[in-house]
Amino acid sequence: MKMKGKMCFRFGILVFVGLLWLTSCAAPTPTPPPVTPTSTATLQHPTATAPLPASPTATPNIPPKASPTPEPPLPTVIRPRYTISAALDYGRKTLAISEQVEIPHPGDSPDNIVLVVQPNWYPGVFDLGTLAWGDGVPVEAYSLEGIRLTIPLDSPWQAGETRTISMTYSLSLPPVERGDEFGPNPFGYTNRQVNLTDWHPFVPPFINGEWVAHTPWFYGEHLVYPLADYTVEIQLANAPDSTVIAASGLDRGEGDIHRYQMEATRTFVWSVSPEYRVYRQQVGDVTILGYGFPFDAIGGEAAFQTTVEAFEFYNQQFGPYPHESLSMVQADFNHGMEYNGLYFLSRAFYNTYDGSAATYLVAIAAHETSHQWWFGMVGNDQALEPWLDEAFATFSERLFYENLHPEALDWWLAYRVNYYEPQGLIDGNIYDYGGYRPYRDAVYLNGMNFLTALRAAIGEDVFTAFLQDYLTRESGKIATADDFFAILSEHSDADIGNLLVQYFR
Ligand SMILES: [Zn+2]
C-alpha cells in the first residue's frame, strides 16, 4: 500500500497560470517528503470558485443552501458529473488538472465519499494540491491510501442531495513499460504516445453499502465504473505542431482549447501523439476514428476497417450505440484495452497482419469493438465477474467471423481458441486464477464456449432475442450473473443444468 498526501503549496496561487505551474510544481525535481493526509493546516484555500477557463459549459451546479422547509433539496445531477480542466506539457509528460465532481446521493447513507485515484498506484505520479467541498471549505482529514481517496462527510448526506468536491492535482506520468508488478496498462507515456486512461479521481459505484474500489491485480481489470457525465477541457503545451488528440468524444473546442462533452459514459480517456495518422468514417450518426502510426499504415487501415465493420454489425446485432464517436488507437506497446468511446489495439498485431481476416489483428479489433456493448453499455464488476464482459467480447468475435468472415471461422476456432485447449470454470474473479493464461483460457475462451453451448441449447433465435433483451435492460447498469440468469429464464425454460455444472462454480 502506498500513502500519499503531498501538498503542492504553490498550486492555489498559480493553478491557472497553467504553464508557469507546469514548469515549477510538476517538473521532475526532488519531491518534498510526504505530508500525512491529516495535516490539513497546510491546505491552501481552494480555488474552487474559478477552477476553469471561461466556458459556456463550465457553469457548476451549486447545491441549494439548507432550507427551513423539511423538503430535501432537489438533486442537481442524476449521476456523477465531472468538470475537468487539464493542461498537458507533452514534452515533460506532466499535467496540471483541476476537477470538480458532483455526486448524487448514492441511495444508501454512507458516512464518507471514496474517490478512486488509480494514478496513485504508481510511485511519484499523483500529487494532490487542494481538496475542497463545493462551497470552498477545505476537506478535513481525508486519507489517500493506494487507489482510495477517502473523504469523511462534514455533515449528514440527505437523500436527494448532491455533494460537490473540487480538487487540483498534478500528474507526472510514468512510462507505460514500468515493470510487471503493475500489470499491463496504457496509462503513461512512450516515445511517441501519451495515454490518459483512468487518469482522474472518479466516483465508483456504491453497492450494498460500500464504495466499490477493488485492489489492482497483475492481470484483468479491477475498476468498476458507474455512468457519469463529463465536460473536459484540454490544453497542450510543449508539443509539436503535428500533435493530435484522440479521445472518447469529439473535440468541440476552438483555438488552443480542446473541449469535450460526453454524457452517460463510464470513462473518458484520451491519447496524444505527434505521429498519429487519422482515419475517419461516418456510420449513421456515429463518427468512427482511427489513430495509427505511419510505419504500420497497412495494418492501421485493416484495423480501422475491421472496427467499422464490427461496429456496424454489433450495432445491428445487439442494439444501437449510444455515443457520437468511437476511436481506435494503435497502442505503442504490446497490449490493448477497452474504454468507453475509445480502445487501444496492441501494436504486436500490426506486425503480423497478413492481409486476411484470419489474423489476430482482425480478431482482436472485433473483440475490442464489442466491448462498447459488453462493458460500455452493459457494465459489470470487472474484478469479481470478469466473464460478464470478456466471455461476451470473445463470443462477439465468433459472431463477427460467423457472419462477416465465415472463410476465416475455422482459423479463428483453431488458433484463437482450441489451440489453448481452454478449460476452467468461467465465473472466478481476477484474483482466483493464479496466472494470466489460466485466467484468459477460462474467462475469455471457455466463457465463449459456454455462450456458444447456451446458444445451441436454447436455439439461435431465442438466444439472439435474449441477448438483445439483456442488453436493453442492463444497459447503463452494472449487471451481475444473477441478472443474466434471471433474464435468461424469461426467454427459455430449457434445461441447462449440465452447462451450469460444466462452466460454473
Ligand atoms: Zn476484452
Coordinates of C-alpha atoms and ligand atoms in Angstrom, one line a residue:
M1 CA 0.0 0.0 0.0
K2 CA 1.2 3.5 -0.7
M3 CA 0.4 6.5 1.3
K4 CA 0.3 9.9 -0.4
G5 CA -0.7 13.2 0.7
K6 CA 1.8 15.6 -0.6
M7 CA 0.8 19.2 -1.0
C8 CA 1.9 21.5 -3.7
F9 CA 1.9 24.7 -1.8
R10 CA 2.1 27.0 -4.8
F11 CA -0.9 25.4 -6.5
G12 CA -3.5 27.6 -5.0
I13 CA -1.8 30.7 -6.3
L14 CA -0.6 29.5 -9.7
V15 CA -3.0 26.9 -10.7
F16 CA -4.4 28.8 -13.7
V17 CA -1.2 30.4 -14.7
G18 CA -1.0 26.9 -16.2
L19 CA 2.3 26.5 -17.9
L20 CA 4.2 28.5 -15.3
W21 CA 2.9 26.0 -12.9
L22 CA 3.9 23.1 -15.0
T23 CA 7.5 24.2 -15.1
S24 CA 7.6 24.6 -11.4
C25 CA 5.4 22.3 -9.4
A26 CA 5.2 19.2 -11.6
A27 CA 8.7 19.2 -13.0
P28 CA 10.7 16.2 -12.0
T29 CA 12.5 18.0 -9.3
P30 CA 13.1 16.2 -5.9
T31 CA 9.7 15.9 -4.2
P32 CA 9.3 17.0 -0.6
P33 CA 8.7 14.3 1.9
P34 CA 5.1 13.1 2.1
V35 CA 2.9 15.1 4.5
T36 CA 0.4 13.0 6.3
P37 CA -3.1 13.4 5.0
T38 CA -4.4 14.7 8.2
S39 CA -2.1 17.8 8.1
T40 CA -4.9 19.9 6.9
A41 CA -3.3 23.1 8.3
T42 CA -1.2 23.1 5.2
L43 CA -4.1 23.2 2.8
Q44 CA -4.4 26.4 0.8
H45 CA -7.8 27.9 0.4
P46 CA -9.1 26.2 -2.6
T47 CA -9.6 27.9 -5.9
A48 CA -12.9 26.1 -6.4
T49 CA -14.8 29.2 -7.4
A50 CA -12.6 29.7 -10.5
P51 CA -11.3 26.4 -11.5
L52 CA -11.9 26.6 -15.2
P53 CA -11.3 28.9 -18.1
A54 CA -14.4 30.8 -19.1
S55 CA -16.7 28.4 -20.9
P56 CA -20.4 28.2 -21.6
T57 CA -20.4 24.6 -20.4
A58 CA -18.4 25.1 -17.3
T59 CA -21.0 26.5 -15.0
P60 CA -21.0 24.3 -12.0
N61 CA -24.3 23.3 -10.4
I62 CA -24.2 24.6 -6.9
P63 CA -26.3 22.6 -4.4
P64 CA -29.1 24.6 -2.9
K65 CA -28.5 26.0 0.6
A66 CA -30.2 24.4 3.5
S67 CA -33.8 25.5 3.6
P68 CA -36.0 25.9 6.6
T69 CA -38.6 23.6 5.0
P70 CA -38.3 19.9 5.6
E71 CA -38.2 19.1 1.9
P72 CA -34.9 17.5 0.8
P73 CA -33.0 19.6 -1.7
L74 CA -33.6 18.7 -5.3
P75 CA -30.8 16.7 -6.9
T76 CA -28.7 18.7 -9.4
V77 CA -27.3 15.7 -11.0
I78 CA -28.6 12.2 -11.6
R79 CA -25.2 10.6 -12.0
P80 CA -21.7 11.8 -11.2
R81 CA -20.7 14.8 -13.3
Y82 CA -17.1 15.8 -13.9
T83 CA -15.9 19.2 -14.9
I84 CA -12.2 18.9 -15.6
S85 CA -9.6 21.3 -17.0
A86 CA -6.3 19.6 -17.9
A87 CA -3.1 21.2 -19.1
L88 CA -0.6 18.6 -20.6
D89 CA 3.0 19.5 -21.0
Y90 CA 3.7 16.9 -23.7
G91 CA 7.5 17.3 -23.5
R92 CA 7.7 16.9 -19.8
K93 CA 4.9 14.3 -19.6
T94 CA 3.2 16.3 -16.8
L95 CA -0.3 17.6 -16.3
A96 CA -1.9 20.3 -14.1
I97 CA -5.5 19.4 -13.5
S98 CA -8.5 21.0 -11.8
E99 CA -11.5 18.8 -11.3
Q100 CA -15.0 19.3 -9.9
V101 CA -17.1 16.3 -9.3
E102 CA -20.8 16.5 -8.4
I103 CA -22.0 13.3 -6.8
P104 CA -25.7 12.4 -6.4
H105 CA -26.8 10.8 -3.2
P106 CA -26.0 7.1 -3.7
G107 CA -29.3 5.9 -2.3
D108 CA -27.9 4.5 0.9
S109 CA -26.3 6.6 3.6
P110 CA -22.5 6.5 3.6
D111 CA -20.5 8.4 6.1
N112 CA -17.8 9.1 3.6
I113 CA -17.1 9.5 0.0
V114 CA -14.5 7.4 -1.7
L115 CA -12.9 8.5 -4.9
V116 CA -10.8 6.1 -6.9
V117 CA -7.4 7.5 -7.7
Q118 CA -5.7 4.9 -10.0
P119 CA -2.7 7.2 -10.8
N120 CA -1.7 7.0 -7.1
W121 CA -1.0 3.3 -7.6
Y122 CA 2.2 4.3 -9.3
P123 CA 5.0 5.8 -7.2
G124 CA 5.6 9.6 -7.7
V125 CA 2.8 10.1 -10.2
F126 CA -0.2 11.7 -8.4
D127 CA 0.3 14.9 -6.4
L128 CA -2.8 16.3 -4.7
G129 CA -2.8 20.1 -4.5
T130 CA -6.1 21.2 -3.0
L131 CA -9.3 19.4 -1.9
A132 CA -12.4 21.2 -1.0
W133 CA -16.2 20.9 -0.8
G134 CA -18.3 22.7 -3.4
D135 CA -18.6 25.8 -1.2
G136 CA -14.9 26.2 -1.0
V137 CA -14.4 24.8 2.5
P138 CA -11.3 22.6 2.6
V139 CA -11.9 18.9 3.2
E140 CA -10.6 18.0 6.6
A141 CA -8.8 14.8 7.5
Y142 CA -9.0 12.9 4.2
S143 CA -6.8 9.9 3.5
L144 CA -5.2 8.7 0.3
E145 CA -4.2 5.1 0.6
G146 CA -3.5 3.0 -2.5
I147 CA -6.2 4.0 -5.0
R148 CA -8.7 5.1 -2.4
L149 CA -9.2 8.8 -1.5
T150 CA -11.5 8.7 1.5
I151 CA -13.3 11.9 2.3
P152 CA -15.3 11.9 5.6
L153 CA -18.6 13.8 5.3
D154 CA -18.7 17.1 7.1
S155 CA -22.5 16.8 7.7
P156 CA -25.1 14.1 7.1
W157 CA -25.8 13.4 3.4
Q158 CA -29.5 13.9 2.9
A159 CA -31.4 11.8 0.3
G160 CA -31.6 13.7 -2.9
E161 CA -28.7 16.0 -2.1
T162 CA -25.8 16.4 -4.5
R163 CA -22.3 16.7 -2.9
T164 CA -19.6 18.6 -4.8
I165 CA -15.9 18.1 -4.4
S166 CA -13.3 20.3 -6.1
M167 CA -9.6 19.4 -6.3
T168 CA -6.4 20.4 -8.0
Y169 CA -3.6 18.0 -8.7
S170 CA -0.7 17.2 -10.9
L171 CA 0.4 14.0 -12.7
S172 CA 4.0 13.2 -13.5
L173 CA 3.3 10.4 -16.0
P174 CA 5.1 7.1 -15.7
P175 CA 6.4 5.2 -18.7
V176 CA 3.9 2.7 -20.0
E177 CA 6.6 0.0 -19.6
R178 CA 7.0 0.1 -15.8
G179 CA 7.5 -3.4 -14.7
D180 CA 5.4 -6.5 -14.3
E181 CA 4.3 -5.6 -10.7
F182 CA 1.9 -3.0 -12.1
G183 CA 0.4 -5.2 -14.8
P184 CA -0.2 -4.0 -18.4
N185 CA -2.0 -0.7 -18.7
P186 CA -1.9 2.0 -21.3
F187 CA -1.6 4.8 -18.7
G188 CA 1.6 6.9 -19.1
Y189 CA 3.9 7.6 -22.0
T190 CA 6.1 6.0 -24.6
N191 CA 8.5 7.7 -27.0
R192 CA 5.6 8.6 -29.4
Q193 CA 2.4 8.5 -27.3
V194 CA 0.9 9.8 -24.1
N195 CA -2.2 7.9 -22.8
L196 CA -4.6 9.3 -20.2
T197 CA -6.6 6.3 -19.0
D198 CA -8.0 6.0 -15.5
W199 CA -6.3 9.4 -15.1
H200 CA -8.6 11.4 -12.8
P201 CA -10.2 10.7 -9.4
F202 CA -13.6 9.2 -10.0
V203 CA -16.6 8.1 -8.0
P204 CA -17.0 4.3 -8.0
P205 CA -20.5 2.7 -7.7
F206 CA -21.9 2.4 -4.2
I207 CA -23.3 -1.2 -3.9
N208 CA -24.5 -3.0 -0.8
G209 CA -23.4 -0.2 1.4
E210 CA -19.9 0.1 0.0
W211 CA -17.9 2.1 -2.5
V212 CA -16.6 -0.4 -5.0
A213 CA -12.8 0.1 -5.2
H214 CA -11.0 -3.2 -5.7
T215 CA -7.3 -3.7 -5.4
P216 CA -5.3 -3.6 -8.7
W217 CA -4.1 -7.0 -9.9
F218 CA -1.5 -8.3 -12.2
Y219 CA -3.9 -9.2 -15.0
G220 CA -7.5 -8.5 -15.7
E221 CA -9.3 -5.2 -14.9
H222 CA -10.2 -4.3 -11.4
L223 CA -12.1 -1.0 -11.8
V224 CA -15.9 -0.7 -11.8
Y225 CA -17.4 2.4 -13.3
P226 CA -20.9 3.8 -13.0
L227 CA -22.2 6.0 -15.8
A228 CA -21.1 9.6 -15.5
D229 CA -21.2 12.9 -17.4
Y230 CA -18.1 14.7 -18.5
T231 CA -17.1 18.2 -19.5
V232 CA -13.3 18.2 -20.2
E233 CA -11.1 21.0 -21.4
I234 CA -7.6 20.1 -22.6
Q235 CA -4.7 22.4 -23.3
L236 CA -1.4 21.2 -24.8
A237 CA 1.9 22.8 -24.3
N238 CA 5.5 21.9 -25.3
A239 CA 4.1 19.7 -28.1
P240 CA 5.0 19.6 -31.8
D241 CA 2.5 21.3 -34.2
S242 CA 1.5 18.0 -35.6
T243 CA 0.2 16.7 -32.3
V244 CA -3.2 15.1 -32.3
I245 CA -5.5 14.2 -29.5
A246 CA -7.6 11.0 -29.7
A247 CA -10.4 11.0 -27.2
S248 CA -13.6 9.2 -26.1
G249 CA -15.6 12.1 -27.5
L250 CA -15.4 14.6 -30.4
D251 CA -13.4 17.8 -30.0
R252 CA -15.7 20.8 -30.0
G253 CA -13.1 23.3 -28.9
E254 CA -11.7 26.2 -30.6
G255 CA -8.2 27.8 -30.8
D256 CA -5.9 26.1 -28.3
I257 CA -8.7 24.7 -26.2
H258 CA -9.9 21.2 -26.9
R259 CA -13.4 20.8 -25.4
Y260 CA -15.3 17.6 -24.9
Q261 CA -18.7 16.9 -23.6
M262 CA -19.8 13.3 -23.1
E263 CA -22.9 12.1 -21.3
A264 CA -23.7 8.7 -19.7
T265 CA -20.2 7.2 -20.2
R266 CA -18.2 5.0 -17.9
T267 CA -14.9 6.5 -18.8
F268 CA -13.4 9.5 -20.7
V269 CA -9.9 8.8 -21.9
W270 CA -7.5 10.4 -24.3
S271 CA -4.3 9.7 -26.1
V272 CA -1.9 12.2 -27.6
S273 CA 0.8 11.8 -30.2
P274 CA 2.5 14.0 -32.8
E275 CA 2.7 10.9 -35.1
Y276 CA -0.9 9.9 -35.5
R277 CA -2.2 9.2 -38.9
V278 CA -6.0 9.7 -38.6
Y279 CA -8.7 7.6 -40.3
R280 CA -12.3 8.7 -40.3
Q281 CA -15.6 7.3 -41.4
Q282 CA -19.2 8.1 -40.7
V283 CA -21.6 5.2 -39.8
G284 CA -25.0 6.7 -39.5
D285 CA -24.8 9.3 -36.7
V286 CA -21.6 7.9 -35.3
T287 CA -18.1 9.0 -36.3
I288 CA -15.6 6.2 -36.3
L289 CA -12.0 7.4 -35.9
G290 CA -8.7 5.5 -36.2
Y291 CA -5.3 6.7 -35.0
G292 CA -2.2 4.8 -36.0
F293 CA 1.4 5.2 -36.8
P294 CA 2.5 5.8 -40.4
F295 CA 5.1 2.9 -40.3
D296 CA 2.2 0.5 -39.8
A297 CA -0.2 2.0 -42.3
I298 CA -1.3 -1.3 -43.8
G299 CA -2.2 -2.8 -40.5
G300 CA -3.7 0.5 -39.4
E301 CA -6.0 0.6 -42.3
A302 CA -7.1 -3.0 -41.7
A303 CA -7.6 -2.4 -38.0
F304 CA -9.7 0.6 -38.8
Q305 CA -11.8 -1.1 -41.4
T306 CA -12.4 -4.0 -39.1
T307 CA -13.5 -1.6 -36.4
V308 CA -16.0 0.0 -38.8
E309 CA -17.3 -3.4 -40.0
A310 CA -17.6 -4.8 -36.5
F311 CA -19.3 -1.6 -35.3
E312 CA -21.9 -1.8 -38.0
F313 CA -22.5 -5.5 -37.3
Y314 CA -22.8 -5.2 -33.5
N315 CA -24.9 -2.1 -33.8
Q316 CA -27.4 -4.1 -35.8
Q317 CA -26.9 -7.4 -33.9
F318 CA -27.0 -6.2 -30.3
G319 CA -28.6 -2.7 -30.3
P320 CA -27.7 0.9 -31.2
Y321 CA -24.5 2.5 -29.9
P322 CA -25.3 5.5 -27.6
H323 CA -22.4 7.9 -28.3
E324 CA -21.4 10.1 -31.2
S325 CA -18.0 8.6 -31.8
L326 CA -15.7 5.7 -31.3
S327 CA -11.9 5.9 -31.6
M328 CA -9.5 3.1 -32.3
V329 CA -5.9 3.9 -31.2
Q330 CA -2.8 1.9 -32.1
A331 CA -1.1 1.1 -28.8
D332 CA 2.6 1.8 -28.8
F333 CA 3.1 -1.2 -26.6
N334 CA 2.1 -4.9 -26.6
H335 CA -1.4 -4.9 -25.1
G336 CA -4.8 -3.5 -25.8
M337 CA -7.6 -2.1 -23.6
E338 CA -11.2 -1.0 -23.9
Y339 CA -12.7 2.2 -22.6
N340 CA -15.9 3.9 -23.4
G341 CA -15.6 5.6 -26.8
L342 CA -12.0 4.6 -27.3
Y343 CA -10.0 1.4 -27.4
F344 CA -6.3 0.6 -27.7
L345 CA -5.2 -2.1 -30.1
S346 CA -1.8 -3.7 -29.4
R347 CA 1.0 -2.9 -31.9
A348 CA 2.1 -6.5 -31.8
F349 CA -0.9 -7.5 -34.0
Y350 CA 0.0 -4.9 -36.7
N351 CA 3.3 -6.6 -37.4
T352 CA 1.7 -10.0 -38.1
Y353 CA -1.1 -8.7 -40.3
D354 CA -1.1 -10.8 -43.5
G355 CA -4.0 -9.2 -45.5
S356 CA -6.6 -11.7 -44.5
A357 CA -9.3 -11.9 -41.8
A358 CA -7.5 -15.0 -40.4
T359 CA -5.3 -12.9 -38.2
Y360 CA -5.1 -11.6 -34.7
L361 CA -5.3 -8.0 -35.8
V362 CA -8.8 -8.6 -37.1
A363 CA -10.0 -10.9 -34.3
I364 CA -8.8 -8.5 -31.5
A365 CA -10.1 -5.4 -33.2
A366 CA -13.5 -7.1 -33.4
H367 CA -13.2 -8.1 -29.7
E368 CA -12.3 -4.6 -28.5
T369 CA -15.0 -3.0 -30.6
S370 CA -17.6 -5.3 -29.0
H371 CA -16.6 -4.0 -25.5
Q372 CA -18.6 -0.8 -26.4
W373 CA -21.6 -3.1 -25.8
W374 CA -20.2 -5.5 -23.2
F375 CA -18.5 -3.1 -20.8
G376 CA -19.6 0.3 -22.1
M377 CA -23.3 -0.3 -22.3
V378 CA -23.8 -3.4 -20.1
G379 CA -21.3 -2.7 -17.3
N380 CA -20.1 -5.3 -14.8
D381 CA -17.8 -5.7 -11.8
Q382 CA -14.7 -6.4 -13.9
A383 CA -12.8 -7.7 -10.9
L384 CA -15.4 -10.1 -9.4
E385 CA -17.3 -11.2 -12.5
P386 CA -15.0 -10.6 -15.4
W387 CA -16.8 -13.2 -17.6
L388 CA -19.7 -10.8 -18.0
D389 CA -17.7 -8.7 -20.3
E390 CA -14.8 -10.9 -21.5
A391 CA -16.8 -14.0 -22.4
F392 CA -19.2 -11.8 -24.3
A393 CA -16.5 -9.9 -26.1
T394 CA -14.9 -13.2 -27.2
F395 CA -18.3 -14.6 -28.2
S396 CA -18.8 -11.4 -30.2
E397 CA -15.6 -12.3 -32.1
R398 CA -17.2 -15.6 -33.0
L399 CA -20.4 -13.8 -34.2
F400 CA -18.2 -11.5 -36.3
Y401 CA -16.5 -14.4 -38.0
E402 CA -19.6 -16.5 -38.5
N403 CA -21.5 -13.6 -40.1
L404 CA -18.9 -11.4 -41.8
H405 CA -15.9 -13.7 -42.4
P406 CA -17.0 -17.3 -42.5
E407 CA -14.0 -18.2 -44.6
A408 CA -11.8 -17.5 -41.5
L409 CA -14.0 -19.0 -38.9
D410 CA -12.1 -22.3 -38.8
W411 CA -8.8 -20.4 -38.4
W412 CA -10.4 -18.4 -35.5
L413 CA -11.6 -21.5 -33.8
A414 CA -8.3 -23.4 -34.2
Y415 CA -5.9 -20.6 -33.4
R416 CA -7.7 -18.2 -31.2
V417 CA -9.5 -20.8 -29.1
N418 CA -8.8 -24.5 -29.4
Y419 CA -5.0 -24.2 -29.7
Y420 CA -5.1 -23.3 -26.0
E421 CA -7.4 -26.2 -25.0
P422 CA -9.4 -23.8 -22.8
Q423 CA -10.6 -25.2 -19.5
G424 CA -11.6 -23.9 -16.1
L425 CA -14.8 -22.6 -14.5
I426 CA -15.6 -19.2 -16.0
D427 CA -17.1 -17.3 -13.1
G428 CA -14.0 -16.8 -11.0
N429 CA -12.8 -13.3 -10.0
I430 CA -9.5 -11.9 -11.4
Y431 CA -7.6 -12.9 -8.2
D432 CA -8.7 -16.5 -8.4
Y433 CA -6.8 -17.9 -11.4
G434 CA -3.1 -17.9 -10.5
G435 CA -1.8 -16.5 -13.8
Y436 CA -2.8 -14.8 -16.9
R437 CA -3.1 -17.9 -19.1
P438 CA -5.5 -19.8 -16.8
Y439 CA -7.5 -16.6 -16.4
R440 CA -7.7 -15.9 -20.1
D441 CA -8.4 -19.5 -21.0
A442 CA -11.2 -19.9 -18.5
V443 CA -12.9 -16.4 -18.6
Y444 CA -12.4 -15.4 -22.2
L445 CA -12.2 -18.7 -24.1
N446 CA -14.1 -21.2 -22.1
G447 CA -16.6 -18.3 -21.3
M448 CA -17.1 -18.1 -25.1
N449 CA -17.6 -21.8 -25.2
F450 CA -20.3 -21.5 -22.6
L451 CA -22.2 -18.9 -24.6
T452 CA -21.9 -21.0 -27.7
A453 CA -23.2 -24.0 -25.9
L454 CA -26.0 -22.0 -24.4
R455 CA -27.0 -20.8 -27.9
A456 CA -27.1 -24.4 -29.0
A457 CA -29.2 -25.4 -26.0
I458 CA -31.9 -22.8 -26.3
G459 CA -31.9 -22.2 -30.0
E460 CA -30.3 -19.4 -32.0
D461 CA -33.4 -17.2 -32.3
V462 CA -34.2 -17.4 -28.6
F463 CA -30.6 -16.7 -27.8
T464 CA -30.4 -13.6 -30.0
A465 CA -33.7 -12.2 -28.5
F466 CA -32.3 -12.9 -25.1
L467 CA -29.1 -11.2 -25.8
Q468 CA -30.8 -8.1 -27.1
D469 CA -33.2 -8.0 -24.1
Y470 CA -30.3 -8.4 -21.7
L471 CA -28.5 -5.5 -23.4
T472 CA -31.6 -3.3 -23.3
R473 CA -32.5 -4.0 -19.7
E474 CA -28.9 -3.9 -18.3
S475 CA -27.6 -1.0 -20.4
G476 CA -26.3 1.7 -18.1
K477 CA -26.2 -0.6 -15.1
I478 CA -23.7 -2.9 -13.5
A479 CA -25.0 -6.3 -14.4
T480 CA -24.5 -9.5 -12.4
A481 CA -24.6 -13.2 -13.2
D482 CA -27.9 -13.2 -11.3
D483 CA -29.3 -10.6 -13.7
F484 CA -28.0 -12.6 -16.6
F485 CA -29.8 -15.8 -15.5
A486 CA -33.0 -14.1 -14.4
I487 CA -33.5 -12.5 -17.8
L488 CA -32.4 -15.8 -19.5
S489 CA -35.1 -17.7 -17.5
E490 CA -37.8 -15.3 -19.1
H491 CA -36.7 -16.4 -22.5
S492 CA -36.2 -20.1 -22.2
D493 CA -37.1 -22.9 -19.9
A494 CA -34.6 -25.3 -21.5
D495 CA -32.7 -27.4 -19.0
I496 CA -29.2 -26.0 -18.9
G497 CA -28.2 -27.8 -15.7
N498 CA -25.4 -29.6 -17.4
L499 CA -23.9 -26.3 -18.6
L500 CA -24.0 -24.8 -15.2
V501 CA -22.1 -27.8 -13.8
Q502 CA -19.6 -27.7 -16.6
Y503 CA -18.9 -24.0 -16.6
F504 CA -19.8 -22.5 -13.2
R505 CA -18.8 -22.9 -9.6
Ligands
ZN1 ZN -11.7 -8.0 -23.7

